[in-house]
Amino acid sequence: QVHLVESGGGLVQAGGSLRLSCAASGIIFRIGPMGWYRQAPGKQRELVALITSGGSTNYADSVKGRFTISRDNAKNSVYLQMNSLKPEDTAVYYCYARDLGTDYWGQGTQVTVSS
């Protein structure tokens, strides 16, 4: 069982920056992809960014050029640097990881961008 804990959310003005962190703990075999999803009120959860254990990345079109995902395999951690934030980035951000074919989710961290 993998446990994911996020940190780094908060309130920021439009144009500002935040950095999200997520650390995996528990019984870990071999974590594959890690990433971030988000869910705004009244909307479905959507992919923000994914990164493989080898460092390949995939971003939602809406965040390309503004967000950067990275990971530290030794620490089983993933990070999301968010720059030039917009009000439409406001959502609960969830950390994601896959370990031996099982998907795991964090509890979510709120990101609010004021205009």
PDB file of C-alpha atoms in Angstrom:
ATOM      1  CA  GLN A   1       0.000   0.000   0.000  1.00  0.00           C
ATOM      2  CA  VAL A   2       1.395   3.369  -1.102  1.00  0.00           C
ATOM      3  CA  HIS A   3       0.516   6.550   0.746  1.00  0.00           C
ATOM      4  CA  LEU A   4       0.862   9.907  -1.028  1.00  0.00           C
ATOM      5  CA  VAL A   5       1.099  13.182   0.861  1.00  0.00           C
ATOM      6  CA  GLU A   6       0.937  16.522  -0.937  1.00  0.00           C
ATOM      7  CA  SER A   7       2.052  19.927   0.256  1.00  0.00           C
ATOM      8  CA  GLY A   8       2.503  23.400  -1.143  1.00  0.00           C
ATOM      9  CA  GLY A   9      -0.976  24.538  -2.089  1.00  0.00           C
ATOM     10  CA  GLY A  10      -2.386  27.902  -1.119  1.00  0.00           C
ATOM     11  CA  LEU A  11      -3.679  31.251  -2.259  1.00  0.00           C
ATOM     12  CA  VAL A  12      -1.770  33.306  -4.804  1.00  0.00           C
ATOM     13  CA  GLN A  13      -2.495  36.249  -7.057  1.00  0.00           C
ATOM     14  CA  ALA A  14      -2.703  35.849 -10.800  1.00  0.00           C
ATOM     15  CA  GLY A  15       0.756  35.814 -12.311  1.00  0.00           C
ATOM     16  CA  GLY A  16       2.274  34.332  -9.192  1.00  0.00           C
ATOM     17  CA  SER A  17       3.952  30.990  -8.567  1.00  0.00           C
ATOM     18  CA  LEU A  18       3.496  27.956  -6.342  1.00  0.00           C
ATOM     19  CA  ARG A  19       5.383  24.694  -5.968  1.00  0.00           C
ATOM     20  CA  LEU A  20       3.588  21.499  -5.092  1.00  0.00           C
ATOM     21  CA  SER A  21       5.367  18.533  -3.574  1.00  0.00           C
ATOM     22  CA  CYS A  22       4.255  14.946  -3.115  1.00  0.00           C
ATOM     23  CA  ALA A  23       6.057  12.181  -1.270  1.00  0.00           C
ATOM     24  CA  ALA A  24       5.212   8.502  -1.466  1.00  0.00           C
ATOM     25  CA  SER A  25       5.631   6.235   1.531  1.00  0.00           C
ATOM     26  CA  GLY A  26       4.534   2.812   2.711  1.00  0.00           C
ATOM     27  CA  ILE A  27       5.146  -0.486   0.970  1.00  0.00           C
ATOM     28  CA  ILE A  28       6.658   0.556  -2.343  1.00  0.00           C
ATOM     29  CA  PHE A  29       7.792  -1.910  -4.973  1.00  0.00           C
ATOM     30  CA  ARG A  30       8.629   0.084  -8.048  1.00  0.00           C
ATOM     31  CA  ILE A  31       6.798   3.319  -8.729  1.00  0.00           C
ATOM     32  CA  GLY A  32       6.272   3.991 -12.400  1.00  0.00           C
ATOM     33  CA  PRO A  33       4.521   7.112 -13.599  1.00  0.00           C
ATOM     34  CA  MET A  34       3.862   9.909 -11.126  1.00  0.00           C
ATOM     35  CA  GLY A  35       1.994  13.092 -11.717  1.00  0.00           C
ATOM     36  CA  TRP A  36      -0.632  15.643 -10.911  1.00  0.00           C
ATOM     37  CA  TYR A  37      -4.322  15.905 -11.672  1.00  0.00           C
ATOM     38  CA  ARG A  38      -6.721  18.653 -10.723  1.00  0.00           C
ATOM     39  CA  GLN A  39     -10.427  19.070 -10.190  1.00  0.00           C
ATOM     40  CA  ALA A  40     -12.230  22.390 -10.233  1.00  0.00           C
ATOM     41  CA  PRO A  41     -15.720  22.806  -8.743  1.00  0.00           C
ATOM     42  CA  GLY A  42     -18.343  21.296 -11.027  1.00  0.00           C
ATOM     43  CA  LYS A  43     -15.753  19.820 -13.373  1.00  0.00           C
ATOM     44  CA  GLN A  44     -14.206  16.417 -13.921  1.00  0.00           C
ATOM     45  CA  ARG A  45     -10.746  15.576 -12.683  1.00  0.00           C
ATOM     46  CA  GLU A  46      -8.203  16.283 -15.417  1.00  0.00           C
ATOM     47  CA  LEU A  47      -4.575  15.521 -16.068  1.00  0.00           C
ATOM     48  CA  VAL A  48      -2.135  18.351 -15.406  1.00  0.00           C
ATOM     49  CA  ALA A  49       1.227  16.644 -15.897  1.00  0.00           C
ATOM     50  CA  LEU A  50       2.802  13.190 -15.791  1.00  0.00           C
ATOM     51  CA  ILE A  51       6.412  12.044 -15.541  1.00  0.00           C
ATOM     52  CA  THR A  52       7.784   8.544 -16.014  1.00  0.00           C
ATOM     53  CA  SER A  53      10.515   7.006 -13.906  1.00  0.00           C
ATOM     54  CA  GLY A  54      12.857   7.747 -16.801  1.00  0.00           C
ATOM     55  CA  GLY A  55      11.948  11.419 -16.850  1.00  0.00           C
ATOM     56  CA  SER A  56       9.650  11.629 -19.864  1.00  0.00           C
ATOM     57  CA  THR A  57       6.933  14.207 -19.348  1.00  0.00           C
ATOM     58  CA  ASN A  58       3.447  14.923 -20.600  1.00  0.00           C
ATOM     59  CA  TYR A  59       1.497  18.139 -19.983  1.00  0.00           C
ATOM     60  CA  ALA A  60      -2.034  19.337 -20.493  1.00  0.00           C
ATOM     61  CA  ASP A  61      -2.120  21.947 -23.253  1.00  0.00           C
ATOM     62  CA  SER A  62      -3.498  24.502 -20.813  1.00  0.00           C
ATOM     63  CA  VAL A  63      -0.356  24.423 -18.643  1.00  0.00           C
ATOM     64  CA  LYS A  64       2.413  23.929 -21.220  1.00  0.00           C
ATOM     65  CA  GLY A  65       5.097  26.565 -20.869  1.00  0.00           C
ATOM     66  CA  ARG A  66       3.905  27.564 -17.390  1.00  0.00           C
ATOM     67  CA  PHE A  67       4.151  24.387 -15.290  1.00  0.00           C
ATOM     68  CA  THR A  68       7.123  22.072 -14.867  1.00  0.00           C
ATOM     69  CA  ILE A  69       6.962  18.592 -13.388  1.00  0.00           C
ATOM     70  CA  SER A  70       9.984  16.863 -11.894  1.00  0.00           C
ATOM     71  CA  ARG A  71      10.689  13.900  -9.648  1.00  0.00           C
ATOM     72  CA  ASP A  72      13.305  12.485  -7.329  1.00  0.00           C
ATOM     73  CA  ASN A  73      13.265   8.705  -7.661  1.00  0.00           C
ATOM     74  CA  ALA A  74      15.511   8.223  -4.635  1.00  0.00           C
ATOM     75  CA  LYS A  75      12.931  10.038  -2.503  1.00  0.00           C
ATOM     76  CA  ASN A  76       9.865   8.654  -4.301  1.00  0.00           C
ATOM     77  CA  SER A  77       8.745  12.243  -4.719  1.00  0.00           C
ATOM     78  CA  VAL A  78       7.217  14.343  -7.454  1.00  0.00           C
ATOM     79  CA  TYR A  79       7.028  18.114  -7.759  1.00  0.00           C
ATOM     80  CA  LEU A  80       5.048  20.642  -9.770  1.00  0.00           C
ATOM     81  CA  GLN A  81       6.424  24.132 -10.290  1.00  0.00           C
ATOM     82  CA  MET A  82       3.560  26.386 -11.336  1.00  0.00           C
ATOM     83  CA  ASN A  83       4.379  29.799 -12.786  1.00  0.00           C
ATOM     84  CA  SER A  84       2.243  32.513 -14.364  1.00  0.00           C
ATOM     85  CA  LEU A  85      -0.780  31.179 -12.542  1.00  0.00           C
ATOM     86  CA  LYS A  86      -4.218  32.091 -13.800  1.00  0.00           C
ATOM     87  CA  PRO A  87      -7.593  32.142 -12.034  1.00  0.00           C
ATOM     88  CA  GLU A  88      -8.634  29.169 -14.169  1.00  0.00           C
ATOM     89  CA  ASP A  89      -5.876  27.136 -12.504  1.00  0.00           C
ATOM     90  CA  THR A  90      -7.905  27.238  -9.293  1.00  0.00           C
ATOM     91  CA  ALA A  91      -8.663  23.647  -8.277  1.00  0.00           C
ATOM     92  CA  VAL A  92      -7.842  20.863  -5.884  1.00  0.00           C
ATOM     93  CA  TYR A  93      -4.618  19.286  -7.082  1.00  0.00           C
ATOM     94  CA  TYR A  94      -4.123  15.556  -6.558  1.00  0.00           C
ATOM     95  CA  CYS A  95      -0.866  13.669  -6.610  1.00  0.00           C
ATOM     96  CA  TYR A  96      -0.904  10.398  -8.535  1.00  0.00           C
ATOM     97  CA  ALA A  97       1.411   7.408  -8.658  1.00  0.00           C
ATOM     98  CA  ARG A  98       1.277   3.932 -10.127  1.00  0.00           C
ATOM     99  CA  ASP A  99       3.037   1.049  -8.384  1.00  0.00           C
ATOM    100  CA  LEU A 100       2.914  -2.444  -9.881  1.00  0.00           C
ATOM    101  CA  GLY A 101      -0.207  -1.642 -11.851  1.00  0.00           C
ATOM    102  CA  THR A 102      -2.155  -0.085  -8.991  1.00  0.00           C
ATOM    103  CA  ASP A 103      -3.098   3.592  -9.047  1.00  0.00           C
ATOM    104  CA  TYR A 104      -2.720   5.677  -5.902  1.00  0.00           C
ATOM    105  CA  TRP A 105      -3.976   9.167  -5.109  1.00  0.00           C
ATOM    106  CA  GLY A 106      -3.144  11.786  -2.536  1.00  0.00           C
ATOM    107  CA  GLN A 107      -5.769  13.554  -0.465  1.00  0.00           C
ATOM    108  CA  GLY A 108      -5.527  16.729  -2.562  1.00  0.00           C
ATOM    109  CA  THR A 109      -4.270  20.228  -1.928  1.00  0.00           C
ATOM    110  CA  GLN A 110      -6.191  23.384  -2.728  1.00  0.00           C
ATOM    111  CA  VAL A 111      -4.720  25.928  -5.127  1.00  0.00           C
ATOM    112  CA  THR A 112      -6.594  29.208  -5.397  1.00  0.00           C
ATOM    113  CA  VAL A 113      -5.559  31.937  -7.834  1.00  0.00           C
ATOM    114  CA  SER A 114      -7.158  35.324  -7.328  1.00  0.00           C
ATOM    115  CA  SER A 115      -7.603  37.819 -10.149  1.00  0.00           C
TER     116      SER A 115
END
